Coordinates of C-alpha atoms and ligand atoms in Angstrom, one line a residue:
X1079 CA -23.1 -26.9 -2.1
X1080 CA -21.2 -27.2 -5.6
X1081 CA -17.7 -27.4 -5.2
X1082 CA -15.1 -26.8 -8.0
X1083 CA -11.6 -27.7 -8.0
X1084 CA -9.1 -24.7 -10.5
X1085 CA -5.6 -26.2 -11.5
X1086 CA -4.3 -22.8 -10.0
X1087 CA -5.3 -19.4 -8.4
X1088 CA -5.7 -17.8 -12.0
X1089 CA -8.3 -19.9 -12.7
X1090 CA -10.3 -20.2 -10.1
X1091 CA -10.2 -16.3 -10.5
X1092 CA -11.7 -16.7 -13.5
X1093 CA -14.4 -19.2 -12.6
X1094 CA -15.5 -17.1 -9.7
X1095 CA -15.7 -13.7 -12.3
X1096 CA -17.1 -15.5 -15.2
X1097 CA -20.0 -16.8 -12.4
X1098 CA -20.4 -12.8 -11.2
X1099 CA -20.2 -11.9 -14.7
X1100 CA -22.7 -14.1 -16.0
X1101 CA -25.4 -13.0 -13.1
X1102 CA -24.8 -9.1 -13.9
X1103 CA -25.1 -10.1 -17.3
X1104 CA -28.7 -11.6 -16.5
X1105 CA -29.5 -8.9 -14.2
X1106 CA -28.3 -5.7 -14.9
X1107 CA -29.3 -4.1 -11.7
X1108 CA -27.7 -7.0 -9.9
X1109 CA -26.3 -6.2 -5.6
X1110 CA -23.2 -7.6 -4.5
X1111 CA -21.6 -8.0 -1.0
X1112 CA -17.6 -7.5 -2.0
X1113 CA -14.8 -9.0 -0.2
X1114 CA -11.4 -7.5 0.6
X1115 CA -8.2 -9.2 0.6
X1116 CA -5.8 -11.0 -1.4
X1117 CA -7.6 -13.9 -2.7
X1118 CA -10.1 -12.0 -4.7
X1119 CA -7.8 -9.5 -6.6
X1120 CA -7.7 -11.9 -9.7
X1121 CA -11.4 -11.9 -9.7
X1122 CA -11.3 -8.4 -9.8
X1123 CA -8.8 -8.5 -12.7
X1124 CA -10.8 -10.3 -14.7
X1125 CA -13.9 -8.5 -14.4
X1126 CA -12.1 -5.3 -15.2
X1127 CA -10.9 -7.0 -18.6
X1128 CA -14.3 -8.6 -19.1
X1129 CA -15.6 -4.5 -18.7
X1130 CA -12.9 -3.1 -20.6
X1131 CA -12.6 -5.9 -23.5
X1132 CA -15.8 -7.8 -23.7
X1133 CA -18.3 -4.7 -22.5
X1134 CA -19.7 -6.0 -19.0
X1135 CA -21.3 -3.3 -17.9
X1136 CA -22.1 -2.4 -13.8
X1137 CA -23.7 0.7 -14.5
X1138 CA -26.3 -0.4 -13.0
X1139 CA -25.1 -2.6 -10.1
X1140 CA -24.7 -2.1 -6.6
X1141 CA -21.9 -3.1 -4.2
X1142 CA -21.6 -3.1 -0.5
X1143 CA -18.6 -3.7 1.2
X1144 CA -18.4 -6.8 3.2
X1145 CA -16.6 -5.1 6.1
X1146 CA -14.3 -2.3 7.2
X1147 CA -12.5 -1.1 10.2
X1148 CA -13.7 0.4 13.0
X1149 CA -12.8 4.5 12.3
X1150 CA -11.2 3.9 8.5
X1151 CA -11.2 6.9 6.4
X1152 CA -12.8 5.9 2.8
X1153 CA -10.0 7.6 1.6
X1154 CA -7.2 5.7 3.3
X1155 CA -5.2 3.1 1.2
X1156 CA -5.5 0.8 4.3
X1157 CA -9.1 0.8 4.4
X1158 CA -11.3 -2.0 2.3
X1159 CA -13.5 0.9 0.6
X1160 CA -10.5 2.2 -0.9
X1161 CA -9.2 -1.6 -1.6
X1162 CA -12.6 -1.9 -3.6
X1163 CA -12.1 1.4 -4.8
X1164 CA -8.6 0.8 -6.3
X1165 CA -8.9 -2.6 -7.0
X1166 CA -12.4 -2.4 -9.2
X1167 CA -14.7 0.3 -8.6
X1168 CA -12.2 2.9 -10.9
X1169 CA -11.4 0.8 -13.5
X1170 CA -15.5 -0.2 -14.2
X1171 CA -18.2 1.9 -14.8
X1172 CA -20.2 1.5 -11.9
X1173 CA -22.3 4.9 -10.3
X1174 CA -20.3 5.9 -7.3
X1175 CA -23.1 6.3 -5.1
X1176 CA -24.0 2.9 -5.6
X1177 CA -20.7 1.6 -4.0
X1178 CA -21.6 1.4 -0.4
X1179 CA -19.4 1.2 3.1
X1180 CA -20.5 0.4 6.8
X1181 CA -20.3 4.0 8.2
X1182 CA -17.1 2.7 10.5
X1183 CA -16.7 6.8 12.0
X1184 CA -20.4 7.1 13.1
X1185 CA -20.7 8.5 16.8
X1186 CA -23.3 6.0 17.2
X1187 CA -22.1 2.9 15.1
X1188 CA -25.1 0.8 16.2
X1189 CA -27.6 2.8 14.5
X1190 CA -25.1 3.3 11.1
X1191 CA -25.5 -0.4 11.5
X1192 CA -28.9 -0.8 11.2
X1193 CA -28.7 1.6 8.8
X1194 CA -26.4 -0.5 6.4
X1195 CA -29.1 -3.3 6.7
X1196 CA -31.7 -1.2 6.0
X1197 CA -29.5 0.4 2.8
X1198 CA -29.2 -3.5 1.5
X1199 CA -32.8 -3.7 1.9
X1200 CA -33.7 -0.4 0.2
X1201 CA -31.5 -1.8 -3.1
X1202 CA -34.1 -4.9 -2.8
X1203 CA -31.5 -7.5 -0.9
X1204 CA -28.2 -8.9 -1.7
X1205 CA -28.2 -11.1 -4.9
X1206 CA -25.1 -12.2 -4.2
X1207 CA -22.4 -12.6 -1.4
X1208 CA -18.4 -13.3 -2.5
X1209 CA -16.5 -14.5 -0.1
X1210 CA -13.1 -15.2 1.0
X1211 CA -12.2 -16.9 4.0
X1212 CA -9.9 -16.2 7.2
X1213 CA -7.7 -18.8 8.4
X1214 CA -9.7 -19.3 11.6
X1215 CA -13.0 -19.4 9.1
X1216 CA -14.2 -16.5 9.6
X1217 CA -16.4 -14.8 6.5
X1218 CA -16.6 -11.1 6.5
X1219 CA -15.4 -10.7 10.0
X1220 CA -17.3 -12.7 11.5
X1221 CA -15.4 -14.3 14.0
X1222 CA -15.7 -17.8 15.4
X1223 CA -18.1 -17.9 18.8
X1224 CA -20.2 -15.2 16.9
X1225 CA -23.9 -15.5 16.9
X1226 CA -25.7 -17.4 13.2
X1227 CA -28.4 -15.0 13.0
X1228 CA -26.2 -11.9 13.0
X1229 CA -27.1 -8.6 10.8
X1230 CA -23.9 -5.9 10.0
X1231 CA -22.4 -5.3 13.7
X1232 CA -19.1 -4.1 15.1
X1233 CA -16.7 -7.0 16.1
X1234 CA -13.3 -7.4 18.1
X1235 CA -10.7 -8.8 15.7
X1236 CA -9.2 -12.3 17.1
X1237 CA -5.3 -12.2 17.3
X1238 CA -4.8 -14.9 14.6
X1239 CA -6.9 -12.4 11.9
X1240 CA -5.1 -9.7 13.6
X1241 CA -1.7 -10.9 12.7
X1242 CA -2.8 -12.6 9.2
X1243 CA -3.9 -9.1 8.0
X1244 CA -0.3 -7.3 9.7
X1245 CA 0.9 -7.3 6.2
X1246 CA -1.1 -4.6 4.7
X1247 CA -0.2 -2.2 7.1
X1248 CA 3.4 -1.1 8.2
X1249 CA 3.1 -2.7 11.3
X1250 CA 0.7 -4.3 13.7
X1251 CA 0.2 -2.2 15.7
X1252 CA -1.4 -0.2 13.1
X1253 CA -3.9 -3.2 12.0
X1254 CA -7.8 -1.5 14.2
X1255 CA -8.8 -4.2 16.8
X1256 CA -12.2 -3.9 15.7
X1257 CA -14.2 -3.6 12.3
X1258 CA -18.2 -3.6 11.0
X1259 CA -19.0 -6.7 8.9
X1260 CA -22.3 -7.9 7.7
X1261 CA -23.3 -10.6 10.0
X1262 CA -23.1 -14.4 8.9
X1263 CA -27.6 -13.7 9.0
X1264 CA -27.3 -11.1 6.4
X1265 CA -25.0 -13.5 4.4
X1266 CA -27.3 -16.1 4.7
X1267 CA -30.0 -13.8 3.0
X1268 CA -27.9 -13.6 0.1
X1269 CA -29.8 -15.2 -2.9
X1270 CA -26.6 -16.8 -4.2
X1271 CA -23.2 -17.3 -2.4
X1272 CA -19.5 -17.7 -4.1
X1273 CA -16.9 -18.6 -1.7
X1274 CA -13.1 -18.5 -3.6
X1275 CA -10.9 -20.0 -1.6
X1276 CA -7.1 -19.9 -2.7
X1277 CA -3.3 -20.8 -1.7
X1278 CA -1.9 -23.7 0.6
X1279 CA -2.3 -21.5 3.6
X1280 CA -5.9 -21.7 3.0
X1281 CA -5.9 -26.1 3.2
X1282 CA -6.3 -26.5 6.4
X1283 CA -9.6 -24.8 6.8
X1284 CA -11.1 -26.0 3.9
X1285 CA -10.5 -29.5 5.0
X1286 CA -12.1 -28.6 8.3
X1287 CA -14.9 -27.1 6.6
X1288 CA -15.6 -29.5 3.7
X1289 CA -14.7 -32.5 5.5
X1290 CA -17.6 -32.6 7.6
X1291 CA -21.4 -30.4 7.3
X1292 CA -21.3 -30.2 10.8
X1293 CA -22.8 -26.6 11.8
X1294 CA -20.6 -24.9 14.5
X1295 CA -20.5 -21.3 15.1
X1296 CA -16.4 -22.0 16.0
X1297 CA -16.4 -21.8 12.0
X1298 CA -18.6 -19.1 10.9
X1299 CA -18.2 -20.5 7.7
X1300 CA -19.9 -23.7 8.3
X1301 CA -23.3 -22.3 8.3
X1302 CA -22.9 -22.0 4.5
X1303 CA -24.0 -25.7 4.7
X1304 CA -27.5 -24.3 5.6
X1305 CA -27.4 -22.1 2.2
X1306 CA -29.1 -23.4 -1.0
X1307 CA -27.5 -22.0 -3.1
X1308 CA -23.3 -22.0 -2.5
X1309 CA -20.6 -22.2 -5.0
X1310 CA -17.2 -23.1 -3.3
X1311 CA -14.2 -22.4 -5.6
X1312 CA -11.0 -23.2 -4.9
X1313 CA -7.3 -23.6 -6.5
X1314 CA -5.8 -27.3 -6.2
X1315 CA -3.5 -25.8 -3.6
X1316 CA -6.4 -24.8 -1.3
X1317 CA -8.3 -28.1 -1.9
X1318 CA -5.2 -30.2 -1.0
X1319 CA -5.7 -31.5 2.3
X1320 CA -9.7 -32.4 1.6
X1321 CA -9.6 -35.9 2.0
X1322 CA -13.6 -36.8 0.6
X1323 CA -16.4 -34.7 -0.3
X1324 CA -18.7 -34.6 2.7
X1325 CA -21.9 -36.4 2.7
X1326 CA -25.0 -35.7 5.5
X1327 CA -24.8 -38.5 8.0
X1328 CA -28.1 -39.7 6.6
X1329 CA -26.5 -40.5 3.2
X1330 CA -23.9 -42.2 4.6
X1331 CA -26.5 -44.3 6.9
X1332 CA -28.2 -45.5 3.9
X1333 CA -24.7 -46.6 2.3
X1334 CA -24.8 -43.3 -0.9
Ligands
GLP832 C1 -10.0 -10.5 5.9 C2 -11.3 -10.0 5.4 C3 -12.2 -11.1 4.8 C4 -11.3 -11.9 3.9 C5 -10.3 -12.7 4.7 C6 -9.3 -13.5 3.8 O1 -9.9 -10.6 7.3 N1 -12.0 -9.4 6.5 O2 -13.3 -10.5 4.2 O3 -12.1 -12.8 3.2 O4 -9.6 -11.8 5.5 O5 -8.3 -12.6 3.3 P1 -7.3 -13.1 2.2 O6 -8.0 -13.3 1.0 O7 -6.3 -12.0 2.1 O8 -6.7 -14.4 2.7

């Protein structure tokens, strides 16, 4: 796992986009699981202005949503396809049919499920996975408790993600109790990972996931110790309460 530490959250915005950048750059037909949110709306920022004033292109790419409610409209400004919509997808040039959502309104949301995977599959696998982070640890929305193997399902919001995500909506009892994510499995499958992780409200949890590898499905995140390829980003704010970089018991054993 390669960890960098940004002075601030405009900077590790633009570590994480220059490192998307750089891979679309390489591979022009490059497919991207996209996270919601507010810690990734710099990111998005800067890879406008990178398409706008430095010609990245994404003509060629394809992005799938990391999640979305259960029964959310692509159209409606709560919705993460819309957030993706609004956020990046209008300002770049990438095809609209290559910017793909869980179908969250099928009748039989299983199937559109399966159907998701096999859509990741058919664009010849994720290259990449960005991801944020819940305050509980949950990536996508996988939430802790959740099984490691786990393809795109529907999930039962917890209260704590509940209430954190209340403030995009007018009230919470507006905020759906359940949403499709990919599963922490189809993450894992992800050639590269970029977890940004930004803010003082996000310290706790990254102490509790960088201060120890220990594997525990109680933070989904902590199976991103099991990738081989992770790039954790965070802002100095984030990274505060991280009292030493991890090491495997077995390098500790032997005194490295
Ligand atoms: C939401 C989304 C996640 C996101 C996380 C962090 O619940 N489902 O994909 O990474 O919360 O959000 P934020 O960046 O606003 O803290």
């Amino acid at each position: 796992m390669k960890i960098l530490i940004e002075k601030d959250y405009d900077l590790a915005s633009a570590q994480a986009a220059s490192l998307i950048a750089e891979e679309i750059r390489k591979n022009p037909s490059f497919v991207a699981a996209l996270p919601t949110g507010g810690t990734p709306l710099g990111t998005y920022r800067e890879l406008t202005r990178q398409h706008q004033e430095e010609g990245l292109s994404f003509k060629g790419v394809t992005a799938f949503n990391i999640d979305e409610y259960e029964g959310m409209s692509p159209d409606d400004p709560n919705g993460y396809y819309y957030f993706l919509h609004d956020n990046l997808y209008r300002h770049v040039d990438i095809a609209p049919e290559n910017t793909h959502v869980e179908d969250v309104r099928a009748a039989d949301i299983q199937e559109a499920c399966l159907r998701y995977e096999e859509a990741i599959r058919q664009a010849g696998g994720l290259d990449m996975a960005f991801l944020g982070i819940g305050n509980d640890g949950h990536i996508g929305f996988n939430e802790p408790g959740e099984g490691i193997q786990s393809i795109t399902h529907l999930t039962d919001l917890t209260e704590e993600t509940i209430q954190a995500n209340a403030r995009f909506f007018s009230s919470i009892d507006e905020v759906p109790r359940r949403a499709v994510t990919v599963g922490l499995g189809t993450i894992m499958k992800a050639k590269k990972l970029i977890l940004l992780a930004t803010g003082e409200n996000k310290a706790e949890i990254m102490a509790a996931l960088l201060g120890s590898s220990a594997i525990t499905t109680r933070l989904p995140a902590s199976v991103l110790w099991l990738h081989s390829d992770v790039t954790v980003i965070m802002d100095e704010a984030a990274a505060s309460l991280i009292k030493k970089p991890a090491a495997p018991a077995y390098m500790a054993a032997a005194g490295v």
